[in-house]
PDB file of C-alpha atoms in Angstrom:
ATOM      1  CA  MET Z 245     -13.338  19.315   4.469  1.00 75.00           C
ATOM      2  CA  ASN Z 246     -10.301  19.849   2.269  1.00 91.00           C
ATOM      3  CA  THR Z 247      -6.879  19.240   3.769  1.00 95.00           C
ATOM      4  CA  LYS Z 248      -3.643  20.730   2.488  1.00 96.00           C
ATOM      5  CA  VAL Z 249      -0.491  18.650   2.732  1.00 97.00           C
ATOM      6  CA  TRP Z 250       2.733  20.663   2.662  1.00 97.00           C
ATOM      7  CA  SER Z 251       5.830  18.661   1.668  1.00 96.00           C
ATOM      8  CA  ALA Z 252       9.340  18.995   0.264  1.00 95.00           C
ATOM      9  CA  MET Z 253       8.608  16.459  -2.483  1.00 93.00           C
ATOM     10  CA  PRO Z 254       5.379  15.779  -4.379  1.00 94.00           C
ATOM     11  CA  LEU Z 255       3.113  13.084  -2.920  1.00 95.00           C
ATOM     12  CA  SER Z 256       2.571   9.864  -4.836  1.00 95.00           C
ATOM     13  CA  GLU Z 257      -0.936   8.641  -5.612  1.00 96.00           C
ATOM     14  CA  GLU Z 258      -0.483   5.893  -3.022  1.00 97.00           C
ATOM     15  CA  ASP Z 259       0.423   8.474  -0.358  1.00 96.00           C
ATOM     16  CA  LYS Z 260      -2.676  10.504  -1.248  1.00 95.00           C
ATOM     17  CA  ARG Z 261      -4.874   7.407  -0.871  1.00 96.00           C
ATOM     18  CA  LYS Z 262      -3.345   6.584   2.505  1.00 96.00           C
ATOM     19  CA  ILE Z 263      -3.854  10.130   3.796  1.00 95.00           C
ATOM     20  CA  SER Z 264      -7.413  10.231   2.489  1.00 95.00           C
ATOM     21  CA  TYR Z 265      -8.199   6.921   4.217  1.00 95.00           C
ATOM     22  CA  ILE Z 266      -6.763   8.188   7.512  1.00 95.00           C
ATOM     23  CA  LEU Z 267      -8.749  11.432   7.247  1.00 92.00           C
ATOM     24  CA  GLU Z 268     -11.995   9.525   6.728  1.00 93.00           C
ATOM     25  CA  ASN Z 269     -11.551   6.696   9.234  1.00 94.00           C
ATOM     26  CA  SER Z 270      -9.133   7.702  11.969  1.00 93.00           C
ATOM     27  CA  ARG Z 271      -9.979   8.725  15.518  1.00 94.00           C
ATOM     28  CA  SER Z 272      -6.390   9.809  16.209  1.00 95.00           C
ATOM     29  CA  MET Z 273      -5.044  11.313  12.990  1.00 94.00           C
ATOM     30  CA  ASP Z 274      -1.697  12.467  14.381  1.00 96.00           C
ATOM     31  CA  ARG Z 275      -0.846   9.004  15.713  1.00 97.00           C
ATOM     32  CA  ASP Z 276      -1.957   7.235  12.519  1.00 97.00           C
ATOM     33  CA  LEU Z 277      -0.110   9.647  10.229  1.00 97.00           C
ATOM     34  CA  ALA Z 278       3.050   9.211  12.319  1.00 97.00           C
ATOM     35  CA  ASN Z 279       2.715   5.418  12.114  1.00 97.00           C
ATOM     36  CA  VAL Z 280       2.118   5.314   8.346  1.00 97.00           C
ATOM     37  CA  PHE Z 281       4.726   7.989   7.491  1.00 96.00           C
ATOM     38  CA  PRO Z 282       7.311   7.674  10.303  1.00 96.00           C
ATOM     39  CA  SER Z 283      10.129   9.576   8.597  1.00 94.00           C
ATOM     40  CA  ARG Z 284       8.015  12.207   6.799  1.00 95.00           C
ATOM     41  CA  PHE Z 285       5.190  13.312   9.123  1.00 96.00           C
ATOM     42  CA  LYS Z 286       6.139  16.312  11.269  1.00 96.00           C
ATOM     43  CA  ARG Z 287       2.908  17.881  12.549  1.00 95.00           C
ATOM     44  CA  ARG Z 288      -0.719  18.712  11.858  1.00 94.00           C
ATOM     45  CA  LYS Z 289      -2.259  22.104  12.494  1.00 94.00           C
ATOM     46  CA  GLY Z 290      -5.973  22.432  11.815  1.00 91.00           C
ATOM     47  CA  SER Z 291      -6.600  21.296   8.252  1.00 92.00           C
ATOM     48  CA  ASN Z 292      -2.906  21.492   7.286  1.00 96.00           C
ATOM     49  CA  ILE Z 293      -0.521  18.540   7.442  1.00 96.00           C
ATOM     50  CA  PHE Z 294       3.220  19.175   7.361  1.00 97.00           C
ATOM     51  CA  PHE Z 295       5.617  16.550   5.990  1.00 96.00           C
ATOM     52  CA  ASP Z 296       9.416  16.660   5.736  1.00 94.00           C
ATOM     53  CA  ALA Z 297      11.836  18.969   7.492  1.00 90.00           C
ATOM     54  CA  GLY Z 298      13.173  22.134   5.916  1.00 87.00           C
ATOM     55  CA  LYS Z 299      11.560  23.907   2.963  1.00 90.00           C
ATOM     56  CA  ARG Z 300       8.156  22.697   1.898  1.00 90.00           C
ATOM     57  CA  ARG Z 301       7.661  23.578  -1.749  1.00 94.00           C
ATOM     58  CA  TRP Z 302       4.694  21.377  -2.608  1.00 95.00           C
ATOM     59  CA  CYS Z 303       1.115  21.845  -1.498  1.00 96.00           C
ATOM     60  CA  THR Z 304      -1.328  19.063  -2.289  1.00 95.00           C
ATOM     61  CA  GLU Z 305      -5.018  19.468  -1.539  1.00 95.00           C
ATOM     62  CA  ILE Z 306      -6.839  16.305  -0.496  1.00 93.00           C
ATOM     63  CA  LYS Z 307     -10.601  16.146  -0.297  1.00 84.00           C
ATOM     64  CA  GLY Z 308     -11.698  14.296   2.754  1.00 66.00           C
TER      65      GLY Z 308
END
């Protein structure tokens, strides 16, 4: 399943790896995303993950 990450700034390669790992191995994705990205993670709705407050100009698709 492909997941889209909406953010105000582009994601680094390290961030993409972390998100991909969480998508593959986590039983509680919301909790794990909030722990790994405490200041950026806002919410998850279906296969969309929303980072940062305000305008989200970047959409990154992660295969997971």
